[in-house]
mmCIF file of C-alpha atoms in Angstrom:
data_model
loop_
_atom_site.group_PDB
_atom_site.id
_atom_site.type_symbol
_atom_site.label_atom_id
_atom_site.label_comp_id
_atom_site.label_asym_id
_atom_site.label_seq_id
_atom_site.Cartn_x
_atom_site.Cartn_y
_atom_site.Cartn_z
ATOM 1 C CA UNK P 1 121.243 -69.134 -6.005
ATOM 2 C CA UNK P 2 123.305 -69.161 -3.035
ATOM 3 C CA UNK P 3 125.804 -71.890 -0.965
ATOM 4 C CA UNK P 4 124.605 -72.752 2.662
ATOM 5 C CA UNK P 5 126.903 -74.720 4.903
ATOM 6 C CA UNK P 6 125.967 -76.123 7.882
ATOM 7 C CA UNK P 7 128.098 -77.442 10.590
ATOM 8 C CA UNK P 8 127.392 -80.418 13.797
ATOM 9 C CA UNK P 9 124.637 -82.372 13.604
ATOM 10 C CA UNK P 10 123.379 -83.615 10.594
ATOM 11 C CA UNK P 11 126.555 -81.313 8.556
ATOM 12 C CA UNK P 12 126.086 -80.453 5.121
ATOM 13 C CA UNK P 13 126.167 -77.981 2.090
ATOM 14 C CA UNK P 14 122.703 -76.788 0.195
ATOM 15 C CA UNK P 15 122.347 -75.084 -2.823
ATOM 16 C CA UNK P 16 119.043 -72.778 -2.084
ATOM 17 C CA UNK P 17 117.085 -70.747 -4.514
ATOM 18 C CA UNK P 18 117.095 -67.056 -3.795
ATOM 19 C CA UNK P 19 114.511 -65.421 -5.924
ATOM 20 C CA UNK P 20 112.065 -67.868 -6.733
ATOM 21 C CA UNK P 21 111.032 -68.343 -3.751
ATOM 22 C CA UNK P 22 110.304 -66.395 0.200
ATOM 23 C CA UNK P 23 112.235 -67.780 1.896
ATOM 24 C CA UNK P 24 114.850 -69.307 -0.041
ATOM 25 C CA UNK P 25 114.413 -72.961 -0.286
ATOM 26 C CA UNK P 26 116.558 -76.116 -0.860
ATOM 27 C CA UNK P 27 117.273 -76.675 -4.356
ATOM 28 C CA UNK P 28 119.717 -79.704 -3.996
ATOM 29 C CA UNK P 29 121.366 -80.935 -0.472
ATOM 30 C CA UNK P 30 124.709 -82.234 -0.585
ATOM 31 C CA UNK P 31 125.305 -84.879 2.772
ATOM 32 C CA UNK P 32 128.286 -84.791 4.477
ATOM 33 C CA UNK P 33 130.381 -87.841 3.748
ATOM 34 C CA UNK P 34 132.622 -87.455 6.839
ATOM 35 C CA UNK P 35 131.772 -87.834 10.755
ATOM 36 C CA UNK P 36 133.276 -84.195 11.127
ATOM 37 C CA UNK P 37 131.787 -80.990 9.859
ATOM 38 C CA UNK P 38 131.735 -78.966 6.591
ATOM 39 C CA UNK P 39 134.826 -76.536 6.552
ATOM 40 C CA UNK P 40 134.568 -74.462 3.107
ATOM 41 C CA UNK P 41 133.656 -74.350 -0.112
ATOM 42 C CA UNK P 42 134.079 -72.310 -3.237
ATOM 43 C CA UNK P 43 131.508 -72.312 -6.366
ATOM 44 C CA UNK P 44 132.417 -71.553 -9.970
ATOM 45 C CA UNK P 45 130.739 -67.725 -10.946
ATOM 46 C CA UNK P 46 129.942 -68.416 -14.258
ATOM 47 C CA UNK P 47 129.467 -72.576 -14.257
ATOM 48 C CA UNK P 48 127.325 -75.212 -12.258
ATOM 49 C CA UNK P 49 130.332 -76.665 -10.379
ATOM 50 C CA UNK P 50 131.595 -76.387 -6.969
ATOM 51 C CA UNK P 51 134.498 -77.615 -5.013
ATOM 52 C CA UNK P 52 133.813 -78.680 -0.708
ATOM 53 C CA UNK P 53 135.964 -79.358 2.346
ATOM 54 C CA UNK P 54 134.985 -81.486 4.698
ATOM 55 C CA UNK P 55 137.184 -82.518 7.948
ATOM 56 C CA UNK P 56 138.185 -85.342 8.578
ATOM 57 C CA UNK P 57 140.077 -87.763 11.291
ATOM 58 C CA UNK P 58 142.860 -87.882 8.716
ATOM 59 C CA UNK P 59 142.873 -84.439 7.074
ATOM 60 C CA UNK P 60 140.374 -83.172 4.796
ATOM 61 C CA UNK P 61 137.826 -84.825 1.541
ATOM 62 C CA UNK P 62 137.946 -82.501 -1.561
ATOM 63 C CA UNK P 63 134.623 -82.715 -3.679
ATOM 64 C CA UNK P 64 133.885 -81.830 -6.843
ATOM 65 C CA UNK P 65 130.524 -81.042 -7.892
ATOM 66 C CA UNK P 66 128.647 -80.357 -10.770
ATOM 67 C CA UNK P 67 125.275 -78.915 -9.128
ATOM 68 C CA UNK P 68 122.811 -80.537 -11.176
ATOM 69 C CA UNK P 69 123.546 -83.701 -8.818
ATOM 70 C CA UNK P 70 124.449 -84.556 -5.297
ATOM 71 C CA UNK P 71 126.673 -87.438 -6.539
ATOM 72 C CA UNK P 72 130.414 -85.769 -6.661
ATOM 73 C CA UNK P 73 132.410 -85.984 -9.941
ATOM 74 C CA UNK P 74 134.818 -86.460 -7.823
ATOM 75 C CA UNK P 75 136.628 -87.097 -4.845
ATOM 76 C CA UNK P 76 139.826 -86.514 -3.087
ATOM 77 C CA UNK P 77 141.045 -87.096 0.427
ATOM 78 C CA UNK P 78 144.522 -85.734 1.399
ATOM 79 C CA UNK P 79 146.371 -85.647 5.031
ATOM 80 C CA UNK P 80 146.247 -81.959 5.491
ATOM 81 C CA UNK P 81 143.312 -79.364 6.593
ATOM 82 C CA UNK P 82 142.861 -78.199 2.689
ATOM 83 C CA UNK P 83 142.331 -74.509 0.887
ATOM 84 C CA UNK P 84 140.522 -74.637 -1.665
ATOM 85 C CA UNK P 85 139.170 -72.240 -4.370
ATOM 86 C CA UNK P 86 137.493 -72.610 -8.537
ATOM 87 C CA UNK P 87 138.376 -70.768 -11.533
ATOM 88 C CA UNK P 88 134.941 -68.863 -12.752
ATOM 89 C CA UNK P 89 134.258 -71.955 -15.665
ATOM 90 C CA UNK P 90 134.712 -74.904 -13.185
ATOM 91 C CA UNK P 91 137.656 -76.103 -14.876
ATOM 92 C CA UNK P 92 140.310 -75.296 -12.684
ATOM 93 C CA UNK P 93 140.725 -76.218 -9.380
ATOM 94 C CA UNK P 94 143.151 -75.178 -6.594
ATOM 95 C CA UNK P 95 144.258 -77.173 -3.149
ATOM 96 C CA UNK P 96 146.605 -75.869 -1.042
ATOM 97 C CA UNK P 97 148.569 -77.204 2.260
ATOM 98 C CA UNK P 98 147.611 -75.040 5.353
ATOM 99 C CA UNK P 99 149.830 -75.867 7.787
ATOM 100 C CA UNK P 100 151.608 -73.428 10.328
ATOM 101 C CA UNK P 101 155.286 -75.011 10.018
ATOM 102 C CA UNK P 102 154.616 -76.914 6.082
ATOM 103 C CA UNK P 103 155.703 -74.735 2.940
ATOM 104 C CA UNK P 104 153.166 -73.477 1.784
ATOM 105 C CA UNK P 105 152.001 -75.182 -1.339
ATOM 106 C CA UNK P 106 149.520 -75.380 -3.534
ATOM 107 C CA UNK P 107 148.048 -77.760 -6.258
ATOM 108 C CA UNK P 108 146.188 -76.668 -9.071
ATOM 109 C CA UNK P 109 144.071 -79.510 -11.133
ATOM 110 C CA UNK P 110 141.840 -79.532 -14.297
ATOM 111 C CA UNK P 111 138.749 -80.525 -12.603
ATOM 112 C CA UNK P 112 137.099 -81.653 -15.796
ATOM 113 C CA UNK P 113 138.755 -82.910 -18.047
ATOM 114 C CA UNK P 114 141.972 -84.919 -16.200
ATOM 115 C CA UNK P 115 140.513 -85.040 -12.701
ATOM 116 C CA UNK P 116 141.861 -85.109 -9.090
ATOM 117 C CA UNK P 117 144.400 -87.546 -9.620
ATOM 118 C CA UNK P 118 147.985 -85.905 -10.814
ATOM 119 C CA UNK P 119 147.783 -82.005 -10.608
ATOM 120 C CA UNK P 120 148.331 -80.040 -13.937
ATOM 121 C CA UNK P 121 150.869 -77.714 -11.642
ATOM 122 C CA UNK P 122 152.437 -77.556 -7.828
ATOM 123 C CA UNK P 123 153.733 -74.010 -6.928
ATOM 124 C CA UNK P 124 155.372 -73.954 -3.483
ATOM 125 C CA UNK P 125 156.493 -70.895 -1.662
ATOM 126 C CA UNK P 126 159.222 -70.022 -0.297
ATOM 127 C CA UNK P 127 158.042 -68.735 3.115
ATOM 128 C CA UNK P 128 155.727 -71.241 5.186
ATOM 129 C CA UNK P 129 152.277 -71.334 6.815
ATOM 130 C CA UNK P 130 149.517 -71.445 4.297
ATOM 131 C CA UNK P 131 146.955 -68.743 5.457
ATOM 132 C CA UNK P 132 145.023 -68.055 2.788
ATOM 133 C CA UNK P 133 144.928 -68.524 -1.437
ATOM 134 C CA UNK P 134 143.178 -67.297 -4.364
ATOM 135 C CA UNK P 135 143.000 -68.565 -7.877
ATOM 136 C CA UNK P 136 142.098 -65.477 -10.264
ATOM 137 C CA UNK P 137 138.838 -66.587 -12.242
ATOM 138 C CA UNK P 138 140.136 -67.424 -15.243
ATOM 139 C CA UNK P 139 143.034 -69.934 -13.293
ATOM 140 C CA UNK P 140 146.132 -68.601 -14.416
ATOM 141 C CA UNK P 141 147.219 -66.943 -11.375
ATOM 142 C CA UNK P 142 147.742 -68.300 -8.086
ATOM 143 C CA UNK P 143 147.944 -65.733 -4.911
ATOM 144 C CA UNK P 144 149.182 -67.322 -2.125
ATOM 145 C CA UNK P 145 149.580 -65.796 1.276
ATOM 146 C CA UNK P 146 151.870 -67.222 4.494
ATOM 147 C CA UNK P 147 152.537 -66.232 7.337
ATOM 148 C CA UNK P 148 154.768 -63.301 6.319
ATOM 149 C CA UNK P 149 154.634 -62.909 2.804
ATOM 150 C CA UNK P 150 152.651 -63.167 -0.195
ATOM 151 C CA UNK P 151 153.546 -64.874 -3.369
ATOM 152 C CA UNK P 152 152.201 -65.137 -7.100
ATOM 153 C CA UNK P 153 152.311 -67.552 -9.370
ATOM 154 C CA UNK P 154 151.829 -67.777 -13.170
ATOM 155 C CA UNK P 155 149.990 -71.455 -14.680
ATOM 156 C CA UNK P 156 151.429 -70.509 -17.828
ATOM 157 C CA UNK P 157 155.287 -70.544 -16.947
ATOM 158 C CA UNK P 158 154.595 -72.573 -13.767
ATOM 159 C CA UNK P 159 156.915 -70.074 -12.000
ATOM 160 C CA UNK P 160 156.596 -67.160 -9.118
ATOM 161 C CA UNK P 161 156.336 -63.838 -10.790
ATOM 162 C CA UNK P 162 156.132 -61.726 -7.444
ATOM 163 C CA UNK P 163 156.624 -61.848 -4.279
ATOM 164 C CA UNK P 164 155.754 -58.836 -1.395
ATOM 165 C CA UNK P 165 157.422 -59.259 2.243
ATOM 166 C CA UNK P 166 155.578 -56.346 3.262
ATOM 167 C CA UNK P 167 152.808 -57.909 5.070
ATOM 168 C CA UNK P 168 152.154 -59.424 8.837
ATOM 169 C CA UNK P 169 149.146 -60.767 8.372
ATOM 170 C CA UNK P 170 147.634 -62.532 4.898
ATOM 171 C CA UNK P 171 143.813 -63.480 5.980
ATOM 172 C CA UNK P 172 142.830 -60.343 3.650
ATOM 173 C CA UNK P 173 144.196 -60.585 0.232
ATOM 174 C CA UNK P 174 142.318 -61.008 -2.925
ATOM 175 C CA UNK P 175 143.273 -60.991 -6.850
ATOM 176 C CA UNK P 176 141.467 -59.722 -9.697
ATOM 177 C CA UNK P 177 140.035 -62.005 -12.469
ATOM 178 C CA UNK P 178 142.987 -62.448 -15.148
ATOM 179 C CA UNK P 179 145.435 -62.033 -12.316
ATOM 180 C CA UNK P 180 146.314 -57.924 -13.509
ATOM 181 C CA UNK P 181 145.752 -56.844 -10.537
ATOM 182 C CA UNK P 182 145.963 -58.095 -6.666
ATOM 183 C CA UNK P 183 146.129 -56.226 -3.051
ATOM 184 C CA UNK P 184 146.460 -57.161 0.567
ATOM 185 C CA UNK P 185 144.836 -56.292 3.963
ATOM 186 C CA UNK P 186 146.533 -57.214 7.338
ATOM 187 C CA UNK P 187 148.490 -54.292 9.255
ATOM 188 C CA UNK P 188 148.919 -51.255 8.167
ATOM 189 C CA UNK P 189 149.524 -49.958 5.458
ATOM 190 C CA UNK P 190 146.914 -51.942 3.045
ATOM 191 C CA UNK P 191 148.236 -52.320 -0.648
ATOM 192 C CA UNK P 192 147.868 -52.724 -4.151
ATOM 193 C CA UNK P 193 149.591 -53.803 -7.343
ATOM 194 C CA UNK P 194 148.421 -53.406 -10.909
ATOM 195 C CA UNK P 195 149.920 -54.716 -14.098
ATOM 196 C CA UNK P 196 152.061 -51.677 -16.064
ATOM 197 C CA UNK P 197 153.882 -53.113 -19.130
ATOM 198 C CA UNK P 198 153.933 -56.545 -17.681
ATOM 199 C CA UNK P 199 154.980 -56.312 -14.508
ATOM 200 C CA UNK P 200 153.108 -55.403 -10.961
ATOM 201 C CA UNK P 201 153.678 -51.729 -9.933
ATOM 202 C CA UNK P 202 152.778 -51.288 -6.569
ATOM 203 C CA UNK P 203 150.416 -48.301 -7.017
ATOM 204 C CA UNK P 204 148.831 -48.055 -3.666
ATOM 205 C CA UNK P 205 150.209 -48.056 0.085
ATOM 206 C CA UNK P 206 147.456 -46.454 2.447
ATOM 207 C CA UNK P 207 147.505 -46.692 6.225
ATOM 208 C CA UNK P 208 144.387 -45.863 8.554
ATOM 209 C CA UNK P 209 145.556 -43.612 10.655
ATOM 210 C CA UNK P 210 141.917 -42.659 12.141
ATOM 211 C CA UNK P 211 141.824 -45.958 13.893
ATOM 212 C CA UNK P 212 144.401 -46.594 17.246
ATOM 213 C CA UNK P 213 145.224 -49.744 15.977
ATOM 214 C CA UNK P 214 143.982 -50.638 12.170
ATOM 215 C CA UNK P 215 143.974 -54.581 11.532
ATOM 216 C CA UNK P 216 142.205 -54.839 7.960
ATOM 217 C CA UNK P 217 140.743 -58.606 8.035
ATOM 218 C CA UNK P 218 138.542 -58.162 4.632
ATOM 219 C CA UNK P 219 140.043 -57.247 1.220
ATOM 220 C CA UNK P 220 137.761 -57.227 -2.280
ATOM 221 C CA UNK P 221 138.633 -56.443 -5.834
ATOM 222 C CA UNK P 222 136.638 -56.020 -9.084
ATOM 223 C CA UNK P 223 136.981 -58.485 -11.523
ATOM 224 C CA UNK P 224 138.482 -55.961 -13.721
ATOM 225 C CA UNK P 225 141.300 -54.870 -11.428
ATOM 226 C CA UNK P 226 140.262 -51.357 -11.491
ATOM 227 C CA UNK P 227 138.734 -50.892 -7.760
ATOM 228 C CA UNK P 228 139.825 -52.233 -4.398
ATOM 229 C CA UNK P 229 138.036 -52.485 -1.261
ATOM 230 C CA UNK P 230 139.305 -53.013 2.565
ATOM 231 C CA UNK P 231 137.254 -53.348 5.742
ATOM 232 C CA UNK P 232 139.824 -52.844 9.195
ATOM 233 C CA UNK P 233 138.879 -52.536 13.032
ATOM 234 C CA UNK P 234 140.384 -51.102 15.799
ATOM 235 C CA UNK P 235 142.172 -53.582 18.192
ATOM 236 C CA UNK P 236 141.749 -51.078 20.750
ATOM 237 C CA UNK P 237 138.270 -50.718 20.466
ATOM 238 C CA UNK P 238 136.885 -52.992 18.198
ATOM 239 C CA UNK P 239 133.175 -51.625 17.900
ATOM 240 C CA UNK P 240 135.047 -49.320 15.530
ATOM 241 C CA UNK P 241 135.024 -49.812 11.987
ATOM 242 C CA UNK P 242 136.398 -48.230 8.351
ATOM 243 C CA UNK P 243 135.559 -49.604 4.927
ATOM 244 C CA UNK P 244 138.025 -47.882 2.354
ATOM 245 C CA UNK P 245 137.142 -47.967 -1.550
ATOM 246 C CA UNK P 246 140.096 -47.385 -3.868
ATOM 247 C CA UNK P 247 140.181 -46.696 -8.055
ATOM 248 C CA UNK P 248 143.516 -48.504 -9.385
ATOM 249 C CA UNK P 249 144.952 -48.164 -12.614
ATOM 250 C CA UNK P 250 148.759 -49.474 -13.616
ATOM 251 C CA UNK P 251 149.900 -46.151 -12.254
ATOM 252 C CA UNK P 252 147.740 -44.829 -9.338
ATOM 253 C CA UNK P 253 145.369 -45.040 -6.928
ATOM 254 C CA UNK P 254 142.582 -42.509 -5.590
ATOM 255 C CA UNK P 255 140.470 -43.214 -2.283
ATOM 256 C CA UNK P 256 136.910 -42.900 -3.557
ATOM 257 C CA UNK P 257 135.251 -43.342 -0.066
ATOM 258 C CA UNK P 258 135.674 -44.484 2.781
ATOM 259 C CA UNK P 259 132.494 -46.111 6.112
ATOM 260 C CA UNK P 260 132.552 -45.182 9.262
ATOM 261 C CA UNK P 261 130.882 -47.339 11.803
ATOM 262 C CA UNK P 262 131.074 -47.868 15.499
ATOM 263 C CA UNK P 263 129.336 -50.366 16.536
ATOM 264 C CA UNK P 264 130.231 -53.447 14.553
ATOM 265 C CA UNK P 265 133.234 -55.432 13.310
ATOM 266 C CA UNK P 266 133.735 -56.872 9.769
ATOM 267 C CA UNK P 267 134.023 -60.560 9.253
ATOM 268 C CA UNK P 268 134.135 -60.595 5.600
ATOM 269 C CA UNK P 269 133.825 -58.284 2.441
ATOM 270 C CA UNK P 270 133.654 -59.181 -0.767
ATOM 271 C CA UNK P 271 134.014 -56.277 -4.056
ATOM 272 C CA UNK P 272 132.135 -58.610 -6.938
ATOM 273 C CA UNK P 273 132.132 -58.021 -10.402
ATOM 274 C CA UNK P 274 129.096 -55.534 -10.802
ATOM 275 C CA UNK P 275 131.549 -53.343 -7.852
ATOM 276 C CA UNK P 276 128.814 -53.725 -5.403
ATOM 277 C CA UNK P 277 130.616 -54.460 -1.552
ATOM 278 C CA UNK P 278 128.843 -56.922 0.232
ATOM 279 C CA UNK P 279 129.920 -56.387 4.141
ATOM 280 C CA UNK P 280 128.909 -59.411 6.637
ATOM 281 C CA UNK P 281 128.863 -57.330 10.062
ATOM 282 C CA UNK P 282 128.770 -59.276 13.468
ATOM 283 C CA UNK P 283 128.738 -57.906 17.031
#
């Protein structure tokens, strides 16, 4: 199964089958309930549910779906252009401020069994601009990146556990699925942290140095923690392009490969749970 989202005219998500049919076709459609487009969404790896954006005049509408419908559990509208992301059952869900001059901030609900209404935790950072979030699969980690740092959270303790003020630019950052492990992309050098006794040990710092000018805009990890992924261009030339694949463990890190290309940028990469990288290239 796979997530479409469409944008303008007639705006809306659809949940298309993959493999049962050539080509994929529409399993369920999902209408836009707003007169502005889709933004994002984010669908549960291991559960029928799925959280959407959708613009609005005012902000942003949250829904929550459970895919076996196209009426929404639930939703939420809020004054703010919304992050969102889903914990791997459905339960948990994560909204977060983005907003240039807000702190950033994020809200994490149970989406089941309390609903949209008071969150089950609020974690706000210390440094501001919202760029980007993730909520580790099973939702008891929150990464949060701003504009010049990023910041983790635990659900447990409801407290920051770490925070790196290393990085320029947080577009690229991803965690792994209990929250052991996380790493960042942006400006050189890319780099990783991985649980050792409890606490994150920052076991990889690499910097491209066969690109003039490396920006790394995609980041993946396994679900396990144990390999990391980066995709960076040039900004002096960017038809050039490296994909580096790390193995971490609580103490190290190894390069296992690295892609050379020079032709096409990267918009997004993704490092799934069977470790397969899924590269979206576009001229």
């Amino acid at each position: 199964m796979a997530w479409l989202g469409r944008s303008g005219n007639s705006s809306r998500f659809t949940l298309a089958a993959t493999t049962a049919t050539s080509p994929p076709s529409a399993v369920r459609e999902f209408a836009n309930p707003t007169a502005s487009g889709v933004i994002r969404m984010k669908a549960a790896d291991q559960a029928e549910y799925a959280v959407t954006v959708y613009a609005t005049s005012a902000g942003s509408t949250i829904q929550f779906l459970d895919t076996h419908s196209t009426v929404p559990i639930w939703t939420k509208n809020v004054s703010y252009d919304a992050a969102v992301d889903i914990s791997a059952d459905g339960r948990f869900v994560a909204i977060g401020v983005k907003s240039g001059n807000l702190a950033a901030t994020v809200e994490v609900y149970d989406a089941i069994y309390v609903g949209p209404t008071v969150p089950i935790a609020t974690f706000t950072a210390s440094s501001v601009g919202l760029r980007a979030m993730d909520l580790s699969d099973d939702g008891s980690t929150v990464l949060i990146g701003t504009q010049n740092r990023n910041h983790v959270f635990d659900l447990a303790t409801q407290s920051q556990v770490f925070q790196d003020n290393t990085t320029v630019s947080h577009d690229a950052h991803c965690i792994s699925r209990d929250g052991r492990a996380w790493g960042r992309g942006g400006f050189n050098p890319v780099r990783a942290w991985v649980k050792n006794n409890g606490v994150y040990n920052n076991v990889l710092n690499f910097s491209d140095t066969s690109l003039g000018f490396a920006v790394h805009t995609a980041a993946g990890i396994s679900a396990d923690g144990s390999t990391f992924v980066t995709a960076a261009y040039d900004a002096n030339n960017n038809a050039r392009l490296r994909v580096h694949c790390f193995a971490l463990t609580p103490t190290s890190s190894t390069r296992l490969w690295t892609y050379v290309r020079s032709e096409e940028h990267t918009s997004e990469l993704q490092s799934p749970d069977h470790l397969v990288c899924r590269l979206l290239l576009e001229k």
